[in-house]
mmCIF file of C-alpha atoms in Angstrom:
data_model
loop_
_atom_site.group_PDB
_atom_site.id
_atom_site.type_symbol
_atom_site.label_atom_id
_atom_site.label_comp_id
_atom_site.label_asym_id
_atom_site.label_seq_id
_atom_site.Cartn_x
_atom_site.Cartn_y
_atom_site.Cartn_z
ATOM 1 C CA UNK A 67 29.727 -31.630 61.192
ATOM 2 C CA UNK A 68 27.857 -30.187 63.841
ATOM 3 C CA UNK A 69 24.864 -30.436 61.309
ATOM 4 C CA UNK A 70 25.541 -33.910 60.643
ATOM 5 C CA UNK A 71 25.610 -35.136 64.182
ATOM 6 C CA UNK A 72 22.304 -33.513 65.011
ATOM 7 C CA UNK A 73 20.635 -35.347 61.921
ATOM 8 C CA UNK A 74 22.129 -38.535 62.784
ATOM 9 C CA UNK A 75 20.558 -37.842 66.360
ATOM 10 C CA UNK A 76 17.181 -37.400 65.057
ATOM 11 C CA UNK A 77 17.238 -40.363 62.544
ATOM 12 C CA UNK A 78 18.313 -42.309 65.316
ATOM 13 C CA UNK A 79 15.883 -41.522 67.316
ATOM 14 C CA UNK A 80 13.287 -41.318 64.655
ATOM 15 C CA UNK A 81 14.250 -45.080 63.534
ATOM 16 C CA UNK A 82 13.883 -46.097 67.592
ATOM 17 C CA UNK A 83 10.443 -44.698 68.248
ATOM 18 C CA UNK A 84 9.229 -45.514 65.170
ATOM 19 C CA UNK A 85 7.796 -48.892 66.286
ATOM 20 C CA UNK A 86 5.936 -47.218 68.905
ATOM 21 C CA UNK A 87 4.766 -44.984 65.787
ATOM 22 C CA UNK A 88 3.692 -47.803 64.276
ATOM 23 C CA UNK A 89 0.997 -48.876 67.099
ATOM 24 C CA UNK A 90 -0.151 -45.636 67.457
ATOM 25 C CA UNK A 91 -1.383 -44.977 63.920
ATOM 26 C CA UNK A 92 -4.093 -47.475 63.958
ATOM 27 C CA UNK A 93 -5.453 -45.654 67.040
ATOM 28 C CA UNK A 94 -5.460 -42.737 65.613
ATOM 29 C CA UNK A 95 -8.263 -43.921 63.232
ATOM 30 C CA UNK A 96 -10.293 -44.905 66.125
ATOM 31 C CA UNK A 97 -12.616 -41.944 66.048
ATOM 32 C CA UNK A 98 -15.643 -42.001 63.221
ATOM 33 C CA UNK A 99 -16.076 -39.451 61.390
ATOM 34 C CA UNK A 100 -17.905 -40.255 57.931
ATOM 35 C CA UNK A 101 -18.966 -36.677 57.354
ATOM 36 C CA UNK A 102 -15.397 -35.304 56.531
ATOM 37 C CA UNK A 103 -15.225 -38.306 53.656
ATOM 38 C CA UNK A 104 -15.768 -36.736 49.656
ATOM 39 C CA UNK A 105 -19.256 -37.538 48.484
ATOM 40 C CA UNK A 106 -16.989 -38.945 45.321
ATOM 41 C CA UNK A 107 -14.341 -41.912 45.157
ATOM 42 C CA UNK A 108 -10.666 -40.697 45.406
ATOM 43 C CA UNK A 109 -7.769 -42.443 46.253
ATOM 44 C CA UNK A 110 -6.368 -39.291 48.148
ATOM 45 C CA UNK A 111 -8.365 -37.861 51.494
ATOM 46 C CA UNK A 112 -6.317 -34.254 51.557
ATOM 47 C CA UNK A 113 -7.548 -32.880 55.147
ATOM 48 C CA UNK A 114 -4.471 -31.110 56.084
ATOM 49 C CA UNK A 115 -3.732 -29.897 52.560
ATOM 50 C CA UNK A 116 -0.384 -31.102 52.452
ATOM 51 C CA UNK A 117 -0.612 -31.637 48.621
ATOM 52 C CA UNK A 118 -0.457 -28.648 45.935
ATOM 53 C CA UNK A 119 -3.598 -28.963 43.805
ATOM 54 C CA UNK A 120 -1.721 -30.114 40.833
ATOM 55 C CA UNK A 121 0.262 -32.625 41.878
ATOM 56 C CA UNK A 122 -2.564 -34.253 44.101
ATOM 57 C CA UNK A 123 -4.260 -34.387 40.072
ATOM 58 C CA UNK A 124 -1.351 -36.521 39.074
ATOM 59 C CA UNK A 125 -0.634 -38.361 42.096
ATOM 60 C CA UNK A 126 -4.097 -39.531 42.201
ATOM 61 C CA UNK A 127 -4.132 -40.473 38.271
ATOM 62 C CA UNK A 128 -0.920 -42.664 38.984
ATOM 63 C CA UNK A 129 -2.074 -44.025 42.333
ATOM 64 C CA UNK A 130 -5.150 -44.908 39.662
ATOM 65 C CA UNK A 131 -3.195 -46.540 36.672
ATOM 66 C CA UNK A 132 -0.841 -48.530 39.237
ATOM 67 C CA UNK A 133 -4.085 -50.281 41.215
ATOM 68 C CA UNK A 134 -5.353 -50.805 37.678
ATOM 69 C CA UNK A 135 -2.315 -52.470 36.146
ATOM 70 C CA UNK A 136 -1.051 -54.034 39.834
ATOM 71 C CA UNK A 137 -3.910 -54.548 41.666
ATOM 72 C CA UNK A 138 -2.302 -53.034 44.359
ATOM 73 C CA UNK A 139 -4.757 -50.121 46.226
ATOM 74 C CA UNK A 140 -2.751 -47.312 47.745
ATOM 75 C CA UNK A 141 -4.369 -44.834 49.434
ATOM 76 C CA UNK A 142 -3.647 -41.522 51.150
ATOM 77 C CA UNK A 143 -4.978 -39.904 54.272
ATOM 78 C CA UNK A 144 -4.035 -36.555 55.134
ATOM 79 C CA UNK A 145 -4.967 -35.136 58.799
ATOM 80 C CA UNK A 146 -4.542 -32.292 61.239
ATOM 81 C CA UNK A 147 -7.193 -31.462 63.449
ATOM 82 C CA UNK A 148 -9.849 -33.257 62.196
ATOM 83 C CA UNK A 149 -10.156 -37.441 60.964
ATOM 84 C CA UNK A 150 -12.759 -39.400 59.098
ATOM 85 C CA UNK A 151 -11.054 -42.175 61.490
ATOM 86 C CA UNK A 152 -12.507 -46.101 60.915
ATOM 87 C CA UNK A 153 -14.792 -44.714 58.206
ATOM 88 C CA UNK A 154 -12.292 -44.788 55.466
ATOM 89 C CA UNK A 155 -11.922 -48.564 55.892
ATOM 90 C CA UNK A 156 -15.469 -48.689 54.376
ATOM 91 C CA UNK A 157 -15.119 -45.832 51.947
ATOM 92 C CA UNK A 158 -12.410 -47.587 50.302
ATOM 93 C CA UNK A 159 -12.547 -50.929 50.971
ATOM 94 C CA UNK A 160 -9.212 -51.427 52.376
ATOM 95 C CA UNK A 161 -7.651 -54.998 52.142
ATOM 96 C CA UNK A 162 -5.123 -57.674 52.348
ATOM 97 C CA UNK A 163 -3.486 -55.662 49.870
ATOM 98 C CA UNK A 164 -3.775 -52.230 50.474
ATOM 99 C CA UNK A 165 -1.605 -49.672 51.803
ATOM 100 C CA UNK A 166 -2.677 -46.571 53.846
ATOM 101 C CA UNK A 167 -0.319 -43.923 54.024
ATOM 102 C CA UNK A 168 -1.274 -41.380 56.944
ATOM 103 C CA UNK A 169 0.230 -37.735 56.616
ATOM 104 C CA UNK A 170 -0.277 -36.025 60.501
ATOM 105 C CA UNK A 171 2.279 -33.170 60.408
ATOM 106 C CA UNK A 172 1.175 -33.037 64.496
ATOM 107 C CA UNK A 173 3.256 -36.447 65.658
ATOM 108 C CA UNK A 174 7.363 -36.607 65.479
ATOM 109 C CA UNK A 175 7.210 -38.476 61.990
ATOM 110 C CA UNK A 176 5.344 -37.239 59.617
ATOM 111 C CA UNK A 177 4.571 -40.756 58.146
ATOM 112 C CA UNK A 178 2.419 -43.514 59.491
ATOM 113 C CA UNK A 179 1.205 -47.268 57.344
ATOM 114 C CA UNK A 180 -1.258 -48.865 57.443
ATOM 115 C CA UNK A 181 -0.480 -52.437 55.624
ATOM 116 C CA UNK A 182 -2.662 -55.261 54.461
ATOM 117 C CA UNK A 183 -1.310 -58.671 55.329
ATOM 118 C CA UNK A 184 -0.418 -59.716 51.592
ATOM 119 C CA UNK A 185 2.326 -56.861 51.539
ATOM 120 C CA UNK A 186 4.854 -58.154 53.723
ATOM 121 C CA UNK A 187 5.701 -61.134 52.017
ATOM 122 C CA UNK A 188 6.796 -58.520 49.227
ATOM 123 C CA UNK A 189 7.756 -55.630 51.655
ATOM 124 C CA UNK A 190 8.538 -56.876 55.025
ATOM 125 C CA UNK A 191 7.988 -55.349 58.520
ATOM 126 C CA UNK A 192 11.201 -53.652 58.693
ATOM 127 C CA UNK A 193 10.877 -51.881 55.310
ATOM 128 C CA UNK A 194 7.819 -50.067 56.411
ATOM 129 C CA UNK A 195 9.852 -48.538 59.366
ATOM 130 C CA UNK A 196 12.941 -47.854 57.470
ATOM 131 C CA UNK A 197 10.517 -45.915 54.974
ATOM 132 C CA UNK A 198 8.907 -44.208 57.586
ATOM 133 C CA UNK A 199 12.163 -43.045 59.160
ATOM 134 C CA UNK A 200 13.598 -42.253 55.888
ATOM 135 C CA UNK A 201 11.076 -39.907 54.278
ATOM 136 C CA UNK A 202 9.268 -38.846 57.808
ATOM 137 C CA UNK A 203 11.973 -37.469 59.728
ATOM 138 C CA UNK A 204 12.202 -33.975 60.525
ATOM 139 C CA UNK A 205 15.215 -32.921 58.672
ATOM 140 C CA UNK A 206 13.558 -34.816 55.305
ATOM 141 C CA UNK A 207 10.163 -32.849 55.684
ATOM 142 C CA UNK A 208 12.199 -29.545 56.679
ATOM 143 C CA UNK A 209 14.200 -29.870 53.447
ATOM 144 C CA UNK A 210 11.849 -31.304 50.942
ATOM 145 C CA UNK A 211 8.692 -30.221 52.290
ATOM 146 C CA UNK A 212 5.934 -32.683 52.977
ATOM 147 C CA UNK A 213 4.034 -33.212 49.575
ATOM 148 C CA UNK A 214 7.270 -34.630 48.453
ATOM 149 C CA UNK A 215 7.467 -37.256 52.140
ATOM 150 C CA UNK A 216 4.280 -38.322 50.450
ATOM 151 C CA UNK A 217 5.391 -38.524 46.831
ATOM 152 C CA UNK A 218 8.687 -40.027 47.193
ATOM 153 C CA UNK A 219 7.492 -42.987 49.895
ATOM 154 C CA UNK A 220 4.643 -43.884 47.392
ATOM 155 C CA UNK A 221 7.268 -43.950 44.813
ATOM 156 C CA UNK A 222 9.313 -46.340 46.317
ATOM 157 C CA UNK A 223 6.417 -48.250 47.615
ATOM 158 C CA UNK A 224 5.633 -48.734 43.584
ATOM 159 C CA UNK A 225 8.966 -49.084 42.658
ATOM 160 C CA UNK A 226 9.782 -52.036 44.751
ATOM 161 C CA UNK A 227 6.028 -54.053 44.157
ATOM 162 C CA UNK A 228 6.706 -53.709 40.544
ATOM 163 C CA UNK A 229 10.336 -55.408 40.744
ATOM 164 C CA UNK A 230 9.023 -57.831 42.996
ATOM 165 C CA UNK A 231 9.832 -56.877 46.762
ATOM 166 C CA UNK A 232 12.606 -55.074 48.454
ATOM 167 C CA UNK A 233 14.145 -55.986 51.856
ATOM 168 C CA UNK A 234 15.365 -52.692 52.320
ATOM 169 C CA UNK A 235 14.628 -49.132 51.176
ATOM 170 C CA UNK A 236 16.650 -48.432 47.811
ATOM 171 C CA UNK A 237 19.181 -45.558 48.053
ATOM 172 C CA UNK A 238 21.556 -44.118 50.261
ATOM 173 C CA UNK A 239 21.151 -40.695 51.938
ATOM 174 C CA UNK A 240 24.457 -38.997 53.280
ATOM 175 C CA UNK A 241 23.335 -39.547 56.592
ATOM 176 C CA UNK A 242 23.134 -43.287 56.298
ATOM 177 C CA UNK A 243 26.165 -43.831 54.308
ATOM 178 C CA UNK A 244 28.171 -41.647 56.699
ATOM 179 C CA UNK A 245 27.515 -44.090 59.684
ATOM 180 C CA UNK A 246 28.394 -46.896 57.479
ATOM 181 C CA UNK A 247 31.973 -45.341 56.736
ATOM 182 C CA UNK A 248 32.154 -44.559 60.869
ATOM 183 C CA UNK A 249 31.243 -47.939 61.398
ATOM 184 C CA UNK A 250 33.773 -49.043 58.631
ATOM 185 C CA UNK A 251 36.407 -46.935 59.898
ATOM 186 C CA UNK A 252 35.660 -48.343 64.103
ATOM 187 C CA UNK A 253 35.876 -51.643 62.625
ATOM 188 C CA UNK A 254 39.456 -51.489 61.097
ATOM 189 C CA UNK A 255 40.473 -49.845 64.249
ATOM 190 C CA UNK A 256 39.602 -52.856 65.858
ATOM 191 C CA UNK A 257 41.305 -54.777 63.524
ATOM 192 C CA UNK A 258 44.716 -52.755 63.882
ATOM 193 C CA UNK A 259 44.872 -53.443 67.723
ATOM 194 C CA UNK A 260 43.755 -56.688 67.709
ATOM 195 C CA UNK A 261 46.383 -57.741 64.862
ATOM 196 C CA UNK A 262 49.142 -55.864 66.850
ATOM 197 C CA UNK A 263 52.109 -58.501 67.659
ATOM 198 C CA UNK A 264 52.637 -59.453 71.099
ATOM 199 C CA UNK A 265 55.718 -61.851 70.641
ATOM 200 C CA UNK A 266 59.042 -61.189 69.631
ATOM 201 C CA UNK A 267 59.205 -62.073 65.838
ATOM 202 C CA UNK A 268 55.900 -61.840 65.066
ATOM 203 C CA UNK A 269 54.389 -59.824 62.327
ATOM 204 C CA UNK A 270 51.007 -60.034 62.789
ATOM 205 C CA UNK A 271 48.752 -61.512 65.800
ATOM 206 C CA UNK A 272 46.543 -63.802 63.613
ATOM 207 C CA UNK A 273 45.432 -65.368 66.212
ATOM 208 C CA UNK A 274 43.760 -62.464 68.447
ATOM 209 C CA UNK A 275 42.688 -61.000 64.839
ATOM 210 C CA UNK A 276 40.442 -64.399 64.557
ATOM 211 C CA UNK A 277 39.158 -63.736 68.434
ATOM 212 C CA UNK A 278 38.021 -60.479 67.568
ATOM 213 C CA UNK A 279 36.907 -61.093 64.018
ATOM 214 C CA UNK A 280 32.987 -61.424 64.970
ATOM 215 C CA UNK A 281 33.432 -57.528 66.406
ATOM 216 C CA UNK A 282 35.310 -55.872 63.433
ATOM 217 C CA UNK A 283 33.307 -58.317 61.065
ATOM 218 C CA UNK A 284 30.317 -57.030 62.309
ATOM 219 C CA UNK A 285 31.319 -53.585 62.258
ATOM 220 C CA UNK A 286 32.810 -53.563 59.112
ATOM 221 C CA UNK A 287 30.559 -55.973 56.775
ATOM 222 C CA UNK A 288 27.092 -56.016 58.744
ATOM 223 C CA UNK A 289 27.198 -52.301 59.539
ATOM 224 C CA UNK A 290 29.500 -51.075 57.190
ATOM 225 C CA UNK A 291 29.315 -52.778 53.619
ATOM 226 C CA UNK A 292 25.665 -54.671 54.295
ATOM 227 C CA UNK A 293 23.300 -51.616 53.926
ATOM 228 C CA UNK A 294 25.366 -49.987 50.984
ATOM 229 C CA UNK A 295 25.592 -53.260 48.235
ATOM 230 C CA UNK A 296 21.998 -53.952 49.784
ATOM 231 C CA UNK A 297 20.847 -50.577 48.843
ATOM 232 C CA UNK A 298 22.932 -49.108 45.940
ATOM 233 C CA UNK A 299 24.954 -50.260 43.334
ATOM 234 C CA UNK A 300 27.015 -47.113 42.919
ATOM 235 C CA UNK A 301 30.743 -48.512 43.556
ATOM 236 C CA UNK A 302 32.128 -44.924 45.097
ATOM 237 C CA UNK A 303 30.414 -45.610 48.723
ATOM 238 C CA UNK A 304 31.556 -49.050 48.922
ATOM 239 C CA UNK A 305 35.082 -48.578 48.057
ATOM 240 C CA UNK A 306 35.269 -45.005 50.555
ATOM 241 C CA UNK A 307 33.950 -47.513 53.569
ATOM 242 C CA UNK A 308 36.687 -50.487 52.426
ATOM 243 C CA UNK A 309 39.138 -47.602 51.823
ATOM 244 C CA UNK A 310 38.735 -46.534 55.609
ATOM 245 C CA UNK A 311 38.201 -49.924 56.805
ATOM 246 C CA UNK A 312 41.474 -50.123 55.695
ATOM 247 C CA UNK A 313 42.710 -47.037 56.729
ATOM 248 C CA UNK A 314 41.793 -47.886 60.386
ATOM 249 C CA UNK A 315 43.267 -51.103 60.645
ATOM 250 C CA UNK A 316 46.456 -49.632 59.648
ATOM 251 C CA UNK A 317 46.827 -46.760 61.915
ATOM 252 C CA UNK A 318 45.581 -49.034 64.456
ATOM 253 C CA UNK A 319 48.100 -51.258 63.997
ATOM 254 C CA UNK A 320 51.338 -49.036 63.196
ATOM 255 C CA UNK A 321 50.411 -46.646 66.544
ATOM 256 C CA UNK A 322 52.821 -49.040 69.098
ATOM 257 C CA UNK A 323 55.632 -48.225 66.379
ATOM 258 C CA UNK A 324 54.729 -44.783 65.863
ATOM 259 C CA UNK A 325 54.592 -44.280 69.934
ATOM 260 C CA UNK A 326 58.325 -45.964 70.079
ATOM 261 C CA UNK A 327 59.456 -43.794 67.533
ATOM 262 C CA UNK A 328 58.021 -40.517 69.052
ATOM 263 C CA UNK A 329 59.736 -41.719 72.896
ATOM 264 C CA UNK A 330 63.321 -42.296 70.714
ATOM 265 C CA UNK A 331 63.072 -38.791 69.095
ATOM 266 C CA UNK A 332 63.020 -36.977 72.398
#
């Protein structure tokens, strides 16, 4: 749990500064630097060596047959202590519908984009720094190394211009769905107390469940069922967050009797 907590920490922080990440990887290009660019045309600039040999072969034949069958150009820039900078804007002719991915294994998240304007009415603002956080984060490069950061956010970037757009980053990581059942779980809590009776003869407070609704409605479908459905369609994670949603509201609500109960026993 312990474990857990820490990598929610991180993400959460990762997810926060990674607007901030987001203005400072343009900058970082700022310095010119032709000379470090191959005398050849490759769709993959490996400075920091990040990529095994092999697999930068057949990630730069794919990155290849996807521009050619798409039209899409992605393109990826590796970098440690050295930059070609603003000269890679010329060596590839970067565009309204391009995509730089910069590796710098230096900053906090691994990942930074560069995206042309014709992107984002396919893959919006917010999916860029949901990828980012997702693949970049510490505990992802620490576990999967960073070839695969690379790999798998190219991937997705592919997988979600070929089926039209995504909102949202497809799949769930533990870490993610885990907050969505704590949310989940919060929410029916609220539920429970707000749904207490307060009357003599009363079942259930209807009314202050209504008053509160916007809280545990948030908590429970925004928070807690939104980025699931919106991201998987595996039915287990839904029905584990309704399950404690449910779970929640009922403790909540049974604790009064359970307190009387406990008082009469002694």
């Amino acid at each position: 749990m312990l474990d857990l907590f820490k990598r929610f920490l991180v993400i959460l922080v990762a997810f926060c500064l990674a607007g901030s990440v987001w203005a400072i990887a343009p900058s970082a290009q700022a310095y010119n630097n032709p000379d470090l660019l191959p005398e050849t045309q490759t769709p993959i600039i490996d400075l920091a060596n990040l990529l095994p040999q092999l697999q930068e072969e057949a990630l730069i034949q794919d990155i290849e047959t996807f521009e050619a069958q798409t039209g899409w150009k992605l393109r990826v820039l590796t970098q440690y202590d050295r930059t070609p900078g603003l000269a890679v804007r010329d060596y590839w002719g970067l565009n309204d519908k391009s995509v730089l991915l910069i590796a710098d294994p230096r900053g906090g998240n691994l990942l930074g984009f560069n995206v042309g304007d014709d992107l984002y009415q396919f893959l919006p603002r917010t999916f860029w720094v949901e990828l980012q956080t997702r693949f970049g984060n510490l505990y992802f490069v620490r576990e999967n190394g960073e070839n695969q950061a690379i790999v798998q956010s190219l991937n997705t970037v592919k997988t979600c211009l070929n089926q039209g757009g995504c909102n949202v980053v497809p799949g769930l990581p533990q870490e993610q769905w885990i907050l969505t059942l704590i949310t989940s779980l919060v929410g029916g809590v609220v539920l429970g107390f707000a749904a207490i009776p307060r009357k003599d003869g009363q079942l259930v407070a209807w009314q202050w469940a209504l008053i509160f609704s916007p809280l545990w409605g948030i908590l429970f479908i925004a928070f807690g069922i939104g980025p699931v459905v919106t991201r998987t369609a595996e039915w287990l994670p839904l029905f584990r967050n309704v399950l404690a949603f449910a779970l929640g509201a009922l403790v909540a609500y049974l604790s009064p009797f359970i307190g009387q109960t406990t008082a009469s026993d002694m």
